[in-house]
Each structure stands twice: as C-alpha cells, then as structure tokens.
Amino acid sequence: MASDARGATNPMPRFPDGFLWGVSTSAHQIEGAADQRDPSVWDAFTAEPGRVKDNTTAAVACDHYHRYPEDVALLRDLGVGAYRFSISWPRVQSPGGLDFYDRLVDELTAAGVQPVPTLFHWDLPLSVETEGGWLRRETAERFAEYAALVAERLGDRISKWITLNEPAEHTLLGHALGTHAPGKQLMFDALPAAHHQLLAHGLAVRALRAAGVTDIGIANSHGPTWPASDEAADVEAAGFYDVLLNQLFADPLLLGQYPEGLGELMPGDVAADLKVIAEPLDWYGINYYAPTSVGAPQGADIEFGGYTFPAELPFSVREIEGGHPVTDFGWPVIPEALTELLTSFRDRYGDRLPPIVITENGCSYEGIDDQERIAFLDGHLRALHRALEAGVDVRGYFVWSLLDNFEWAEGYARRFGLVHVDYETLKRTPKASYGWLRDVLRAQP
Ligand code: IFM
C-alpha cells in the first residue's frame, strides 16, 4: 500500500542525514539532437527495420538537448539533491559537443542539483565500433582518454562520477543475444566485451583520479537469482545465471578476480588487467529492478520481460510464482528482493564493499495518475530502509527515470518517467508519482 508521504497512515521512515536523493536518465534516451553529434551504434541499430519494436529512433527523443532548462527546473521543483545523466561519447567527439554538458552542468549547479554524469551508457561512437568496439582492447584505452578529456573540462564543477552503466546488459543484450546495439549474437564469445568494458572502467578510474577526481563509482545492474525449484538441475542453472549476471561484473571490481572458470575465457594478460579493474571504488552503484527465477534449459526459445532467450542457453528464465504484481514490461514487483540483494552483497563482499548507492530503480507504467509507480517506489524505499536497519551502508537512491524516454528495443512503448512526455508536442506533465516523491523528499531531514 502506498503511504501518504506526509505521514497520515504509514509514514516513510527517515533516511540518514546526507542521504543522496536523485533521479537518473541517459543521453541517448532523452537528448535527441542526433544531427548535432557523431553517430553511435544505436543510430545504426535503430536504422535497421525491425530492431526496435515500434520502429522508432532516438533522433528527437525528449529533445532534452534543447529543453534542458525546463528539465532542470523540474528537478529543482522535485527537490532532489542530485541528477544522474550520461555524457554521449559521440557528442563529445563532435566539434563543440562538450559545450552542451558545460551548459547543463552550469544550469544544474545554479539550481542546487548535484550533477552526477555517467561516461558510458551504451551509445558507443559508431567509428569506435567499426574499429572493433568492445571486442577490441584499444577501445578500453580510448575510453580512458575520453574520460580524461571530459574530466578536464567539467571536473571543476562535478565531484561525483560514474564510469559505466550496466556492462552486464550491454554484454548480454548487445553482444551475446543481439537484441540491443550493436546487435551481435556471439553467445559466450561475447565475454571479451565484458572484459574490455571492465578494463575500460579501471583505466578510466585511474585517468579520472589523475585529473583530480575523488568520488568515483560504477552503475552495475544486479538482482537476486532464485532457482525455479529445489531440483538439482534448476539450482545449478540458477547458480550459473547468478555468476553471469551478478558475480562476473562485481567480483573483478570488488575482489580482483573472476568467478571460477571465467578468467580463462578472457583475452589478454588477465592477471595484470584485474589489478587495473580492481582499482578501489569510492562507492558501488547498483541498478535494481526485479529478481529472476531461473531453471534448467527447456529446449525452446523463451520470451520473457521483453527479451528472447534462445534455447541453447544453459538456463531458462521462468515466471515467478506467487501472484506478484507486474509492470507494463512484465517485470515482477517484489520490493523485499531489494533488501535481500543488499544484504547478500554485504555478506558476499564484506569489507571489500564500499558504500552502495542505488543508481537506478523504477518501473514502466502508462498513465499520469500512476498509482502503481507510487506503490512501487514506496515499497522499494521501505525495502531499502530495511537494508539500512540491517547494517548495509547505502548512501543514496536514484529513481529511473525523470522523464518518459526511448526505452531501447522497446522504443517509446515503455514509460518509466516521473514526468510524462507527449512525443508529438514534447510537452512535459508531472505524474502523480512526481508529486508523491516531492512530498516524500520534503518530509526527509
Ligand atoms: O532504460 C533502462 C536504462 O537505460 C538502463 N537500466 C534499465 C532501464 C530500464 O530498462
């Protein structure tokens, strides 16, 4: 049940002093102005008919590139302390491209909202992809050069930085299954793309620190994996999925090692690279949406949560039983799984785990009177608070997303925003959840 944020029935618990409240977006999903930057892998991908379900592109998207003052005003009125956005590498490559972020950062600073940029949120420059993209080691080095360039220009006004967004999804969907750009279907031969993104992260951490940056994290997606049954085959398949989606991307960063058996599959001098990848982080970002139920392979392709999982995978994703509500995307709403995830991270990584920030959490629902989104956010904030009470050090929470936006292969069909966007007129209309969150934030210390 969604509570009244002012505390009439079931008040939202108090979060610690200094807890960072924010909302997130990404460049390709909201900026538009594609004609004022170099092309990215997503421009090439969306130009191919059938790649995006409604055959739309992000050429205009929310036109945030031109309307950012209005969007910053929405952030200010919402009362968030921070705004997580991403910097488009293809825009930075184009003449004058960094000027846009200069203006955005100034506008945010003037509004009293802390800018928190992500340096890579899936929109690799097409020119870098043509040279081999994330399958090529040099891309990691080029990413670090780009990170240094951005930090030199904006570092005087930005303290908190994120290197990568969800390298797990970018590897799985973009390079293994091909349902996202760059559309590669390499299955397990996609593993080098994971290694080179992790290496890019480590090299960028070093480059940012050399440029004077002191507050660096990553936004990794994680969720509990639940075996579909107690049968040994289901438990084994779920364990494998957990390694691929959770441990493969957290262990190298936090423990300086790959899960057993995976290091041998990675390219290059893996032991030396792991030292770079494990550069200590100032905080660890988690994007959380839902747990996953996993069982043994079922011998057929599986459609689940908007994605197709081919039959040859050594696991199958299943419906979670129990009558949980689902979002428009079909993702189950299970807030207690967030508490489980956070405590399991504390238990697995112990002293190696820096403070956590939830860098994304949200849901897709239609409508402006979005009571389901209020219930979702209410439930997840309480679940997060239970993790705090259990002693997990969580320092911030960012809602995905400020605006409805281009949801990748789903096009504009999935609406994650606190603010509705009319894609004909580009008019912004705050939803009920926007007002609810504003009240929640006003009631916090
Ligand atoms: O829209 C995406 C975002 O780009 C990355 N994390 C998940 C969101 C919802 O699918």
GROMACS .gro file of N, CA, C and O in nm, residues 86 200 220 231 361:
model
   20
   86SER      N    1   2.383   1.087  -1.853
   86SER     CA    2   2.505   1.035  -1.914
   86SER      C    3   2.558   1.131  -2.019
   86SER      O    4   2.483   1.212  -2.075
  200ALA      N    5   3.810  -0.095  -1.931
  200ALA     CA    6   3.785   0.047  -1.959
  200ALA      C    7   3.749   0.120  -1.830
  200ALA      O    8   3.796   0.232  -1.805
  220ASN      N    9   2.625  -0.083  -1.185
  220ASN     CA   10   2.612  -0.222  -1.228
  220ASN      C   11   2.471  -0.270  -1.197
  220ASN      O   12   2.416  -0.238  -1.091
  231GLU      N   13   1.501  -2.878  -0.742
  231GLU     CA   14   1.566  -2.980  -0.827
  231GLU      C   15   1.710  -2.938  -0.855
  231GLU      O   16   1.735  -2.820  -0.885
  361ASN      N   17   1.629   0.263  -0.998
  361ASN     CA   18   1.520   0.177  -0.953
  361ASN      C   19   1.392   0.243  -1.005
  361ASN      O   20   1.374   0.363  -0.989
   0.00000   0.00000   0.00000
